JSON list of C-alpha atoms and ligand atoms in Angstrom, two decimals:
[
{"chain": "F", "resi": 1, "resn": "MET", "atom": "CA", "xyz": [-0.14, -0.11, 0.14]},
{"chain": "F", "resi": 2, "resn": "THR", "atom": "CA", "xyz": [1.45, 3.41, -0.72]},
{"chain": "F", "resi": 3, "resn": "ILE", "atom": "CA", "xyz": [0.76, 6.30, 1.28]},
{"chain": "F", "resi": 4, "resn": "ALA", "atom": "CA", "xyz": [-2.11, 7.56, -1.23]},
{"chain": "F", "resi": 5, "resn": "ASP", "atom": "CA", "xyz": [-3.73, 4.04, -1.22]},
{"chain": "F", "resi": 6, "resn": "ASN", "atom": "CA", "xyz": [-3.74, 4.65, 2.63]},
{"chain": "F", "resi": 7, "resn": "ILE", "atom": "CA", "xyz": [-5.11, 7.86, 2.20]},
{"chain": "F", "resi": 8, "resn": "LEU", "atom": "CA", "xyz": [-8.02, 6.90, -0.02]},
{"chain": "F", "resi": 9, "resn": "TYR", "atom": "CA", "xyz": [-8.61, 4.11, 2.71]},
{"chain": "F", "resi": 10, "resn": "PHE", "atom": "CA", "xyz": [-9.43, 6.04, 5.27]},
{"chain": "F", "resi": 11, "resn": "ASP", "atom": "CA", "xyz": [-11.40, 8.56, 2.99]},
{"chain": "F", "resi": 12, "resn": "GLU", "atom": "CA", "xyz": [-13.48, 5.53, 2.36]},
{"chain": "F", "resi": 13, "resn": "GLN", "atom": "CA", "xyz": [-13.34, 4.63, 6.06]},
{"chain": "F", "resi": 14, "resn": "LEU", "atom": "CA", "xyz": [-14.53, 7.77, 7.43]},
{"chain": "F", "resi": 15, "resn": "ARG", "atom": "CA", "xyz": [-17.09, 8.36, 4.77]},
{"chain": "F", "resi": 16, "resn": "ASN", "atom": "CA", "xyz": [-20.61, 8.82, 6.84]},
{"chain": "F", "resi": 17, "resn": "THR", "atom": "CA", "xyz": [-19.03, 9.36, 10.18]},
{"chain": "F", "resi": 18, "resn": "ASN", "atom": "CA", "xyz": [-18.07, 12.45, 12.12]},
{"chain": "F", "resi": 19, "resn": "CYS", "atom": "CA", "xyz": [-14.63, 11.97, 12.44]},
{"chain": "F", "resi": 20, "resn": "ARG", "atom": "CA", "xyz": [-11.41, 13.13, 10.44]},
{"chain": "F", "resi": 21, "resn": "LEU", "atom": "CA", "xyz": [-8.29, 11.60, 9.80]},
{"chain": "F", "resi": 22, "resn": "VAL", "atom": "CA", "xyz": [-5.03, 13.96, 11.20]},
{"chain": "F", "resi": 23, "resn": "ALA", "atom": "CA", "xyz": [-2.34, 11.95, 9.36]},
{"chain": "F", "resi": 24, "resn": "VAL", "atom": "CA", "xyz": [0.48, 11.91, 11.84]},
{"chain": "F", "resi": 25, "resn": "SER", "atom": "CA", "xyz": [3.72, 12.42, 9.86]},
{"chain": "F", "resi": 26, "resn": "LYS", "atom": "CA", "xyz": [6.33, 12.90, 12.75]},
{"chain": "F", "resi": 27, "resn": "THR", "atom": "CA", "xyz": [10.09, 11.81, 11.43]},
{"chain": "F", "resi": 28, "resn": "HIS", "atom": "CA", "xyz": [8.77, 11.19, 7.94]},
{"chain": "F", "resi": 29, "resn": "PRO", "atom": "CA", "xyz": [10.15, 13.51, 5.34]},
{"chain": "F", "resi": 30, "resn": "ALA", "atom": "CA", "xyz": [8.48, 16.79, 3.45]},
{"chain": "F", "resi": 31, "resn": "ALA", "atom": "CA", "xyz": [7.96, 14.60, 0.56]},
{"chain": "F", "resi": 32, "resn": "ALA", "atom": "CA", "xyz": [6.10, 11.68, 2.38]},
{"chain": "F", "resi": 33, "resn": "ILE", "atom": "CA", "xyz": [3.92, 14.41, 3.40]},
{"chain": "F", "resi": 34, "resn": "LYS", "atom": "CA", "xyz": [3.39, 15.68, -0.21]},
{"chain": "F", "resi": 35, "resn": "GLU", "atom": "CA", "xyz": [2.52, 12.30, -1.50]},
{"chain": "F", "resi": 36, "resn": "ALA", "atom": "CA", "xyz": [-0.36, 12.36, 0.78]},
{"chain": "F", "resi": 37, "resn": "TYR", "atom": "CA", "xyz": [-1.21, 16.28, 0.09]},
{"chain": "F", "resi": 38, "resn": "GLU", "atom": "CA", "xyz": [-1.46, 14.82, -3.64]},
{"chain": "F", "resi": 39, "resn": "ALA", "atom": "CA", "xyz": [-3.81, 12.25, -2.66]},
{"chain": "F", "resi": 40, "resn": "GLY", "atom": "CA", "xyz": [-5.87, 14.86, -1.47]},
{"chain": "F", "resi": 41, "resn": "HIS", "atom": "CA", "xyz": [-5.56, 15.53, 2.21]},
{"chain": "F", "resi": 42, "resn": "ARG", "atom": "CA", "xyz": [-4.95, 18.41, 3.95]},
{"chain": "F", "resi": 43, "resn": "LEU", "atom": "CA", "xyz": [-4.92, 17.93, 7.77]},
{"chain": "F", "resi": 44, "resn": "PHE", "atom": "CA", "xyz": [-1.05, 16.60, 9.11]},
{"chain": "F", "resi": 45, "resn": "GLY", "atom": "CA", "xyz": [-0.07, 16.35, 12.42]},
{"chain": "F", "resi": 46, "resn": "GLU", "atom": "CA", "xyz": [3.34, 17.02, 14.43]},
{"chain": "F", "resi": 47, "resn": "ASN", "atom": "CA", "xyz": [4.87, 16.50, 17.72]},
{"chain": "F", "resi": 48, "resn": "LYS", "atom": "CA", "xyz": [7.77, 18.44, 17.75]},
{"chain": "F", "resi": 49, "resn": "VAL", "atom": "CA", "xyz": [7.92, 22.23, 17.25]},
{"chain": "F", "resi": 50, "resn": "GLN", "atom": "CA", "xyz": [11.54, 22.08, 15.26]},
{"chain": "F", "resi": 51, "resn": "GLU", "atom": "CA", "xyz": [10.14, 19.70, 12.93]},
{"chain": "F", "resi": 52, "resn": "LEU", "atom": "CA", "xyz": [6.71, 21.42, 12.33]},
{"chain": "F", "resi": 53, "resn": "VAL", "atom": "CA", "xyz": [8.45, 24.81, 11.86]},
{"chain": "F", "resi": 54, "resn": "GLU", "atom": "CA", "xyz": [10.45, 22.97, 8.94]},
{"chain": "F", "resi": 55, "resn": "LYS", "atom": "CA", "xyz": [7.86, 20.96, 7.62]},
{"chain": "F", "resi": 56, "resn": "TYR", "atom": "CA", "xyz": [5.51, 23.87, 7.18]},
{"chain": "F", "resi": 57, "resn": "ALA", "atom": "CA", "xyz": [8.20, 25.93, 5.71]},
{"chain": "F", "resi": 58, "resn": "GLU", "atom": "CA", "xyz": [9.01, 23.58, 3.15]},
{"chain": "F", "resi": 59, "resn": "LEU", "atom": "CA", "xyz": [5.05, 22.46, 2.16]},
{"chain": "F", "resi": 60, "resn": "PRO", "atom": "CA", "xyz": [2.22, 24.38, 0.39]},
{"chain": "F", "resi": 61, "resn": "HIS", "atom": "CA", "xyz": [0.25, 26.63, 2.82]},
{"chain": "F", "resi": 62, "resn": "ASP", "atom": "CA", "xyz": [-2.98, 25.44, 2.50]},
{"chain": "F", "resi": 63, "resn": "ILE", "atom": "CA", "xyz": [-1.90, 22.69, 5.03]},
{"chain": "F", "resi": 64, "resn": "THR", "atom": "CA", "xyz": [-3.80, 22.46, 8.41]},
{"chain": "F", "resi": 65, "resn": "TRP", "atom": "CA", "xyz": [-1.28, 21.70, 10.87]},
{"chain": "F", "resi": 66, "resn": "HIS", "atom": "CA", "xyz": [-1.93, 20.59, 14.48]},
{"chain": "F", "resi": 67, "resn": "LEU", "atom": "CA", "xyz": [0.59, 20.52, 16.87]},
{"chain": "F", "resi": 68, "resn": "ILE", "atom": "CA", "xyz": [-0.43, 17.16, 18.72]},
{"chain": "F", "resi": 69, "resn": "GLY", "atom": "CA", "xyz": [3.35, 16.70, 21.07]},
{"chain": "F", "resi": 70, "resn": "HIS", "atom": "CA", "xyz": [3.94, 18.03, 24.10]},
{"chain": "F", "resi": 71, "resn": "LEU", "atom": "CA", "xyz": [4.60, 21.82, 23.89]},
{"chain": "F", "resi": 72, "resn": "GLN", "atom": "CA", "xyz": [6.69, 23.81, 26.32]},
{"chain": "F", "resi": 73, "resn": "THR", "atom": "CA", "xyz": [5.68, 27.67, 26.65]},
{"chain": "F", "resi": 74, "resn": "ASN", "atom": "CA", "xyz": [9.19, 29.00, 25.49]},
{"chain": "F", "resi": 75, "resn": "LYS", "atom": "CA", "xyz": [8.28, 27.07, 21.71]},
{"chain": "F", "resi": 76, "resn": "VAL", "atom": "CA", "xyz": [5.01, 28.67, 21.56]},
{"chain": "F", "resi": 77, "resn": "LYS", "atom": "CA", "xyz": [5.92, 31.51, 19.51]},
{"chain": "F", "resi": 78, "resn": "PHE", "atom": "CA", "xyz": [7.74, 29.59, 16.54]},
{"chain": "F", "resi": 79, "resn": "ILE", "atom": "CA", "xyz": [4.13, 28.12, 15.93]},
{"chain": "F", "resi": 80, "resn": "ALA", "atom": "CA", "xyz": [1.30, 30.70, 16.70]},
{"chain": "F", "resi": 81, "resn": "GLU", "atom": "CA", "xyz": [1.60, 32.76, 13.50]},
{"chain": "F", "resi": 82, "resn": "PHE", "atom": "CA", "xyz": [0.48, 29.19, 11.79]},
{"chain": "F", "resi": 83, "resn": "VAL", "atom": "CA", "xyz": [-0.83, 26.38, 13.54]},
{"chain": "F", "resi": 84, "resn": "ASP", "atom": "CA", "xyz": [-4.42, 25.83, 13.17]},
{"chain": "F", "resi": 85, "resn": "THR", "atom": "CA", "xyz": [-5.01, 23.57, 16.54]},
{"chain": "F", "resi": 86, "resn": "ILE", "atom": "CA", "xyz": [-2.76, 22.79, 19.22]},
{"chain": "F", "resi": 87, "resn": "GLU", "atom": "CA", "xyz": [-3.88, 19.32, 20.41]},
{"chain": "F", "resi": 88, "resn": "SER", "atom": "CA", "xyz": [-1.49, 19.15, 23.91]},
{"chain": "F", "resi": 89, "resn": "VAL", "atom": "CA", "xyz": [-2.69, 22.05, 25.86]},
{"chain": "F", "resi": 90, "resn": "ASP", "atom": "CA", "xyz": [-2.01, 20.59, 29.52]},
{"chain": "F", "resi": 91, "resn": "SER", "atom": "CA", "xyz": [-2.09, 23.67, 31.62]},
{"chain": "F", "resi": 92, "resn": "LEU", "atom": "CA", "xyz": [-3.37, 27.05, 32.07]},
{"chain": "F", "resi": 93, "resn": "LYS", "atom": "CA", "xyz": [0.10, 28.78, 31.65]},
{"chain": "F", "resi": 94, "resn": "LEU", "atom": "CA", "xyz": [0.67, 27.36, 28.67]},
{"chain": "F", "resi": 95, "resn": "LEU", "atom": "CA", "xyz": [-2.95, 28.43, 27.30]},
{"chain": "F", "resi": 96, "resn": "VAL", "atom": "CA", "xyz": [-1.62, 31.95, 28.83]},
{"chain": "F", "resi": 97, "resn": "GLU", "atom": "CA", "xyz": [0.97, 31.78, 26.42]},
{"chain": "F", "resi": 98, "resn": "ILE", "atom": "CA", "xyz": [-0.67, 30.85, 23.50]},
{"chain": "F", "resi": 99, "resn": "ASN", "atom": "CA", "xyz": [-3.15, 33.52, 23.64]},
{"chain": "F", "resi": 100, "resn": "LYS", "atom": "CA", "xyz": [-0.32, 35.91, 24.13]},
{"chain": "F", "resi": 101, "resn": "ARG", "atom": "CA", "xyz": [1.60, 34.81, 21.45]},
{"chain": "F", "resi": 102, "resn": "ALA", "atom": "CA", "xyz": [-1.40, 34.45, 19.00]},
{"chain": "F", "resi": 103, "resn": "GLU", "atom": "CA", "xyz": [-2.11, 38.32, 19.66]},
{"chain": "F", "resi": 104, "resn": "MET", "atom": "CA", "xyz": [1.50, 39.47, 19.06]},
{"chain": "F", "resi": 105, "resn": "TYR", "atom": "CA", "xyz": [0.89, 37.85, 15.49]},
{"chain": "F", "resi": 106, "resn": "GLY", "atom": "CA", "xyz": [-2.36, 39.32, 14.93]},
{"chain": "F", "resi": 107, "resn": "ARG", "atom": "CA", "xyz": [-3.98, 36.49, 13.52]},
{"chain": "F", "resi": 108, "resn": "THR", "atom": "CA", "xyz": [-7.61, 36.94, 12.24]},
{"chain": "F", "resi": 109, "resn": "LEU", "atom": "CA", "xyz": [-8.68, 33.19, 13.60]},
{"chain": "F", "resi": 110, "resn": "PRO", "atom": "CA", "xyz": [-8.08, 32.19, 16.85]},
{"chain": "F", "resi": 111, "resn": "ILE", "atom": "CA", "xyz": [-5.68, 29.33, 17.50]},
{"chain": "F", "resi": 112, "resn": "ASN", "atom": "CA", "xyz": [-7.94, 26.21, 18.31]},
{"chain": "F", "resi": 113, "resn": "CYS", "atom": "CA", "xyz": [-6.91, 24.39, 21.43]},
{"chain": "F", "resi": 114, "resn": "LEU", "atom": "CA", "xyz": [-7.88, 21.30, 22.75]},
{"chain": "F", "resi": 115, "resn": "LEU", "atom": "CA", "xyz": [-7.56, 20.22, 26.36]},
{"chain": "F", "resi": 116, "resn": "GLN", "atom": "CA", "xyz": [-5.28, 17.10, 26.89]},
{"chain": "F", "resi": 117, "resn": "ILE", "atom": "CA", "xyz": [-6.75, 14.87, 29.68]},
{"chain": "F", "resi": 118, "resn": "SER", "atom": "CA", "xyz": [-4.46, 12.16, 31.14]},
{"chain": "F", "resi": 119, "resn": "ILE", "atom": "CA", "xyz": [-6.39, 8.71, 30.68]},
{"chain": "F", "resi": 120, "resn": "ALA", "atom": "CA", "xyz": [-3.94, 6.39, 30.48]},
{"chain": "F", "resi": 121, "resn": "ASP", "atom": "CA", "xyz": [-2.34, 4.27, 33.16]},
{"chain": "F", "resi": 122, "resn": "GLU", "atom": "CA", "xyz": [1.65, 5.43, 32.67]},
{"chain": "F", "resi": 123, "resn": "LEU", "atom": "CA", "xyz": [2.39, 7.88, 34.82]},
{"chain": "F", "resi": 124, "resn": "THR", "atom": "CA", "xyz": [4.80, 9.40, 32.15]},
{"chain": "F", "resi": 125, "resn": "LYS", "atom": "CA", "xyz": [2.14, 10.37, 29.86]},
{"chain": "F", "resi": 126, "resn": "TYR", "atom": "CA", "xyz": [1.08, 14.27, 29.59]},
{"chain": "F", "resi": 127, "resn": "GLY", "atom": "CA", "xyz": [-2.58, 15.80, 30.43]},
{"chain": "F", "resi": 128, "resn": "MET", "atom": "CA", "xyz": [-4.40, 17.14, 32.87]},
{"chain": "F", "resi": 129, "resn": "ASP", "atom": "CA", "xyz": [-6.65, 15.36, 35.07]},
{"chain": "F", "resi": 130, "resn": "TYR", "atom": "CA", "xyz": [-10.55, 16.49, 34.47]},
{"chain": "F", "resi": 131, "resn": "GLU", "atom": "CA", "xyz": [-10.22, 18.43, 37.79]},
{"chain": "F", "resi": 132, "resn": "GLU", "atom": "CA", "xyz": [-7.41, 20.50, 36.26]},
{"chain": "F", "resi": 133, "resn": "ALA", "atom": "CA", "xyz": [-9.74, 21.24, 33.34]},
{"chain": "F", "resi": 134, "resn": "VAL", "atom": "CA", "xyz": [-12.27, 21.98, 34.73]},
{"chain": "F", "resi": 135, "resn": "ALA", "atom": "CA", "xyz": [-10.23, 24.61, 37.11]},
{"chain": "F", "resi": 136, "resn": "LEU", "atom": "CA", "xyz": [-8.71, 25.83, 33.70]},
{"chain": "F", "resi": 137, "resn": "LEU", "atom": "CA", "xyz": [-12.41, 26.69, 32.59]},
{"chain": "F", "resi": 138, "resn": "GLN", "atom": "CA", "xyz": [-13.31, 28.18, 35.73]},
{"chain": "F", "resi": 139, "resn": "SER", "atom": "CA", "xyz": [-10.34, 31.08, 35.67]},
{"chain": "F", "resi": 140, "resn": "GLU", "atom": "CA", "xyz": [-10.96, 34.54, 34.79]},
{"chain": "F", "resi": 141, "resn": "GLU", "atom": "CA", "xyz": [-7.60, 34.36, 32.91]},
{"chain": "F", "resi": 142, "resn": "TYR", "atom": "CA", "xyz": [-9.28, 31.61, 30.48]},
{"chain": "F", "resi": 143, "resn": "ARG", "atom": "CA", "xyz": [-12.18, 34.03, 30.50]},
{"chain": "F", "resi": 144, "resn": "SER", "atom": "CA", "xyz": [-10.15, 37.02, 29.19]},
{"chain": "F", "resi": 145, "resn": "MET", "atom": "CA", "xyz": [-8.57, 35.01, 26.45]},
{"chain": "F", "resi": 146, "resn": "LYS", "atom": "CA", "xyz": [-9.49, 36.21, 22.82]},
{"chain": "F", "resi": 147, "resn": "TYR", "atom": "CA", "xyz": [-6.96, 34.98, 20.32]},
{"chain": "F", "resi": 148, "resn": "ILE", "atom": "CA", "xyz": [-7.92, 30.98, 21.17]},
{"chain": "F", "resi": 149, "resn": "ARG", "atom": "CA", "xyz": [-10.56, 29.08, 21.23]},
{"chain": "F", "resi": 150, "resn": "VAL", "atom": "CA", "xyz": [-11.24, 25.83, 23.30]},
{"chain": "F", "resi": 151, "resn": "VAL", "atom": "CA", "xyz": [-12.91, 23.32, 21.06]},
{"chain": "F", "resi": 152, "resn": "GLY", "atom": "CA", "xyz": [-12.39, 19.90, 22.27]},
{"chain": "F", "resi": 153, "resn": "VAL", "atom": "CA", "xyz": [-10.40, 17.57, 24.84]},
{"chain": "F", "resi": 154, "resn": "MET", "atom": "CA", "xyz": [-7.87, 14.98, 23.53]},
{"chain": "F", "resi": 155, "resn": "GLY", "atom": "CA", "xyz": [-6.16, 11.92, 24.91]},
{"chain": "F", "resi": 156, "resn": "ILE", "atom": "CA", "xyz": [-3.41, 9.42, 24.44]},
{"chain": "F", "resi": 157, "resn": "ALA", "atom": "CA", "xyz": [-4.76, 5.90, 25.43]},
{"chain": "F", "resi": 158, "resn": "THR", "atom": "CA", "xyz": [-2.51, 2.95, 26.69]},
{"chain": "F", "resi": 159, "resn": "ASN", "atom": "CA", "xyz": [-0.56, 1.20, 24.57]},
{"chain": "F", "resi": 160, "resn": "THR", "atom": "CA", "xyz": [-2.41, -1.75, 24.89]},
{"chain": "F", "resi": 161, "resn": "SER", "atom": "CA", "xyz": [-4.26, -4.30, 23.32]},
{"chain": "F", "resi": 162, "resn": "ASP", "atom": "CA", "xyz": [-6.61, -4.79, 25.61]},
{"chain": "F", "resi": 163, "resn": "GLU", "atom": "CA", "xyz": [-9.76, -4.02, 24.12]},
{"chain": "F", "resi": 164, "resn": "ALA", "atom": "CA", "xyz": [-11.84, -3.48, 27.26]},
{"chain": "F", "resi": 165, "resn": "LYS", "atom": "CA", "xyz": [-9.26, -1.20, 28.83]},
{"chain": "F", "resi": 166, "resn": "LEU", "atom": "CA", "xyz": [-9.06, 0.85, 25.37]},
{"chain": "F", "resi": 167, "resn": "ARG", "atom": "CA", "xyz": [-12.76, 1.39, 25.58]},
{"chain": "F", "resi": 168, "resn": "GLN", "atom": "CA", "xyz": [-12.77, 2.12, 29.01]},
{"chain": "F", "resi": 169, "resn": "GLU", "atom": "CA", "xyz": [-10.06, 4.99, 28.46]},
{"chain": "F", "resi": 170, "resn": "PHE", "atom": "CA", "xyz": [-12.09, 6.46, 25.65]},
{"chain": "F", "resi": 171, "resn": "ARG", "atom": "CA", "xyz": [-15.18, 6.46, 27.37]},
{"chain": "F", "resi": 172, "resn": "TYR", "atom": "CA", "xyz": [-13.61, 8.27, 30.05]},
{"chain": "F", "resi": 173, "resn": "LEU", "atom": "CA", "xyz": [-12.66, 10.58, 27.94]},
{"chain": "F", "resi": 174, "resn": "ARG", "atom": "CA", "xyz": [-15.93, 11.04, 26.36]},
{"chain": "F", "resi": 175, "resn": "GLY", "atom": "CA", "xyz": [-17.34, 11.62, 29.53]},
{"chain": "F", "resi": 176, "resn": "CYS", "atom": "CA", "xyz": [-15.30, 14.26, 30.35]},
{"chain": "F", "resi": 177, "resn": "TYR", "atom": "CA", "xyz": [-15.90, 15.86, 26.74]},
{"chain": "F", "resi": 178, "resn": "GLU", "atom": "CA", "xyz": [-19.61, 15.97, 28.09]},
{"chain": "F", "resi": 179, "resn": "ASN", "atom": "CA", "xyz": [-19.49, 17.43, 31.37]},
{"chain": "F", "resi": 180, "resn": "LEU", "atom": "CA", "xyz": [-17.02, 19.87, 30.16]},
{"chain": "F", "resi": 181, "resn": "ARG", "atom": "CA", "xyz": [-19.44, 20.67, 26.78]},
{"chain": "F", "resi": 182, "resn": "ASP", "atom": "CA", "xyz": [-22.45, 20.47, 29.55]},
{"chain": "F", "resi": 183, "resn": "THR", "atom": "CA", "xyz": [-21.13, 23.24, 31.94]},
{"chain": "F", "resi": 184, "resn": "PHE", "atom": "CA", "xyz": [-18.56, 25.47, 30.30]},
{"chain": "F", "resi": 185, "resn": "PHE", "atom": "CA", "xyz": [-20.12, 25.23, 26.53]},
{"chain": "F", "resi": 186, "resn": "PHE", "atom": "CA", "xyz": [-23.59, 25.16, 26.69]},
{"chain": "F", "resi": 187, "resn": "ALA", "atom": "CA", "xyz": [-25.19, 26.04, 22.94]},
{"chain": "F", "resi": 188, "resn": "ASN", "atom": "CA", "xyz": [-21.45, 26.77, 22.10]},
{"chain": "F", "resi": 189, "resn": "PRO", "atom": "CA", "xyz": [-20.69, 24.59, 19.24]},
{"chain": "F", "resi": 190, "resn": "ASP", "atom": "CA", "xyz": [-17.31, 25.35, 18.33]},
{"chain": "F", "resi": 191, "resn": "PHE", "atom": "CA", "xyz": [-16.53, 22.90, 21.36]},
{"chain": "F", "resi": 192, "resn": "CYS", "atom": "CA", "xyz": [-16.93, 19.61, 18.95]},
{"chain": "F", "resi": 193, "resn": "GLU", "atom": "CA", "xyz": [-14.08, 17.97, 19.35]},
{"chain": "F", "resi": 194, "resn": "ILE", "atom": "CA", "xyz": [-12.82, 14.38, 20.84]},
{"chain": "F", "resi": 195, "resn": "SER", "atom": "CA", "xyz": [-9.10, 13.50, 19.67]},
{"chain": "F", "resi": 196, "resn": "MET", "atom": "CA", "xyz": [-8.13, 9.71, 20.09]},
{"chain": "F", "resi": 197, "resn": "GLY", "atom": "CA", "xyz": [-7.41, 7.01, 18.49]},
{"chain": "F", "resi": 198, "resn": "MET", "atom": "CA", "xyz": [-4.54, 6.18, 16.94]},
{"chain": "F", "resi": 199, "resn": "THR", "atom": "CA", "xyz": [-2.89, 3.30, 14.09]},
{"chain": "F", "resi": 200, "resn": "SER", "atom": "CA", "xyz": [-3.61, 0.23, 16.31]},
{"chain": "F", "resi": 201, "resn": "ASP", "atom": "CA", "xyz": [-7.22, 1.63, 17.82]},
{"chain": "F", "resi": 202, "resn": "TRP", "atom": "CA", "xyz": [-8.76, 3.77, 15.59]},
{"chain": "F", "resi": 203, "resn": "LYS", "atom": "CA", "xyz": [-11.83, 1.98, 14.72]},
{"chain": "F", "resi": 204, "resn": "ILE", "atom": "CA", "xyz": [-12.62, 1.56, 18.53]},
{"chain": "F", "resi": 205, "resn": "ALA", "atom": "CA", "xyz": [-12.14, 5.13, 19.09]},
{"chain": "F", "resi": 206, "resn": "ILE", "atom": "CA", "xyz": [-14.47, 5.75, 16.76]},
{"chain": "F", "resi": 207, "resn": "GLU", "atom": "CA", "xyz": [-17.09, 3.45, 17.75]},
{"chain": "F", "resi": 208, "resn": "GLU", "atom": "CA", "xyz": [-16.79, 5.55, 21.36]},
{"chain": "F", "resi": 209, "resn": "GLY", "atom": "CA", "xyz": [-17.17, 8.93, 19.61]},
{"chain": "F", "resi": 210, "resn": "SER", "atom": "CA", "xyz": [-13.63, 10.01, 18.50]},
{"chain": "F", "resi": 211, "resn": "THR", "atom": "CA", "xyz": [-13.66, 13.13, 15.74]},
{"chain": "F", "resi": 212, "resn": "LEU", "atom": "CA", "xyz": [-9.84, 13.04, 15.20]},
{"chain": "F", "resi": 213, "resn": "ILE", "atom": "CA", "xyz": [-8.34, 10.18, 14.88]},
{"chain": "F", "resi": 214, "resn": "ARG", "atom": "CA", "xyz": [-4.48, 10.75, 14.90]},
{"chain": "F", "resi": 215, "resn": "VAL", "atom": "CA", "xyz": [-3.08, 8.11, 12.63]},
{"chain": "F", "resi": 216, "resn": "GLY", "atom": "CA", "xyz": [0.73, 7.69, 11.84]},
{"chain": "F", "resi": 217, "resn": "SER", "atom": "CA", "xyz": [2.40, 4.28, 10.84]},
{"chain": "F", "resi": 218, "resn": "GLY", "atom": "CA", "xyz": [-1.14, 3.31, 9.52]},
{"chain": "F", "resi": 219, "resn": "ILE", "atom": "CA", "xyz": [-0.24, 5.89, 6.52]},
{"chain": "F", "resi": 220, "resn": "PHE", "atom": "CA", "xyz": [3.42, 6.52, 6.37]},
{"chain": "F", "resi": 221, "resn": "GLY", "atom": "CA", "xyz": [4.83, 3.04, 7.48]},
{"chain": "F", "resi": 222, "resn": "ALA", "atom": "CA", "xyz": [6.85, 2.40, 10.59]},
{"chain": "F", "resi": 223, "resn": "ARG", "atom": "CA", "xyz": [8.91, 5.43, 12.22]},
{"chain": "F", "resi": 224, "resn": "ASP", "atom": "CA", "xyz": [12.78, 5.09, 12.01]},
{"chain": "F", "resi": 225, "resn": "TYR", "atom": "CA", "xyz": [14.11, 7.06, 15.31]},
{"chain": "F", "resi": 226, "resn": "SER", "atom": "CA", "xyz": [17.69, 6.13, 14.88]},
{"chain": "F", "resi": 227, "resn": "LYS", "atom": "CA", "xyz": [17.94, 8.60, 11.77]},
{"chain": "P", "resi": 301, "resn": "PLP", "atom": "C1", "xyz": [2.65, 9.69, 17.15]},
{"chain": "P", "resi": 301, "resn": "PLP", "atom": "C2", "xyz": [1.81, 9.82, 17.73]},
{"chain": "P", "resi": 301, "resn": "PLP", "atom": "C3", "xyz": [0.61, 9.56, 17.18]},
{"chain": "P", "resi": 301, "resn": "PLP", "atom": "C4", "xyz": [-0.04, 8.45, 15.90]},
{"chain": "P", "resi": 301, "resn": "PLP", "atom": "O1", "xyz": [1.02, 7.38, 16.40]},
{"chain": "P", "resi": 301, "resn": "PLP", "atom": "P1", "xyz": [0.80, 5.86, 15.92]},
{"chain": "P", "resi": 301, "resn": "PLP", "atom": "O2", "xyz": [0.56, 4.69, 16.41]},
{"chain": "P", "resi": 301, "resn": "PLP", "atom": "O3", "xyz": [2.15, 6.08, 14.48]},
{"chain": "P", "resi": 301, "resn": "PLP", "atom": "O4", "xyz": [-0.37, 5.98, 14.61]},
{"chain": "P", "resi": 301, "resn": "PLP", "atom": "C5", "xyz": [-0.55, 9.54, 17.59]},
{"chain": "P", "resi": 301, "resn": "PLP", "atom": "N1", "xyz": [-0.84, 10.62, 18.88]},
{"chain": "P", "resi": 301, "resn": "PLP", "atom": "C6", "xyz": [0.12, 11.45, 19.16]},
{"chain": "P", "resi": 301, "resn": "PLP", "atom": "C7", "xyz": [-0.14, 12.30, 20.29]},
{"chain": "P", "resi": 301, "resn": "PLP", "atom": "C8", "xyz": [1.55, 10.91, 19.17]},
{"chain": "P", "resi": 301, "resn": "PLP", "atom": "O5", "xyz": [2.58, 11.38, 19.74]}
]
């Protein structure tokens, strides 16, 4: 299967669903992204700022870029001008910085942000507790922000083949999403995204309500971290 074949496969699979594909291109060269682009795909995800900046410069500017990896506050300035969505917002401090940098660039469109909620066992995974997300949305600082828009939640499930466990984690994230929506976004259609599901578990994630699956190796092949 070529990259183009894989893109067409996902187009097919996602037709008639409420879910979109974020093609996760990390570690793969711009040429691989170009192949997906030429097959019609426009939504890509990267997990490192440096890599995202380089690829942004090299590739057509009608690509929609999502940053999906942990973001340090001191690096927001490098992507604030062009990034569409930051999926990995895990603190109020980070959101404050994103808002500030988006304002400095005089963006006409706000930066979309997803609140990353920790749903997996692994303590090493970034993300907020549900309670922290609530505190963020209740804060005065958040309410005064004009250059960001919180559009949903994101979660990274445990790396396991245990389907029951994956379902439980995805369901938990969906529950968080619904509670936040009903509490803070009543009648506000902006808050509509649940980003969950990767190459090994995207089908389950869609069954559990995902609106954004983040698929890397399933499109671009295995990653080589030795280069
Ligand atoms: C790498 C990555 C993915 C994609 O992983 P695959 O297993 O290759 O599909 C999804 N989400 C995040 C946050 C990632 O860092």
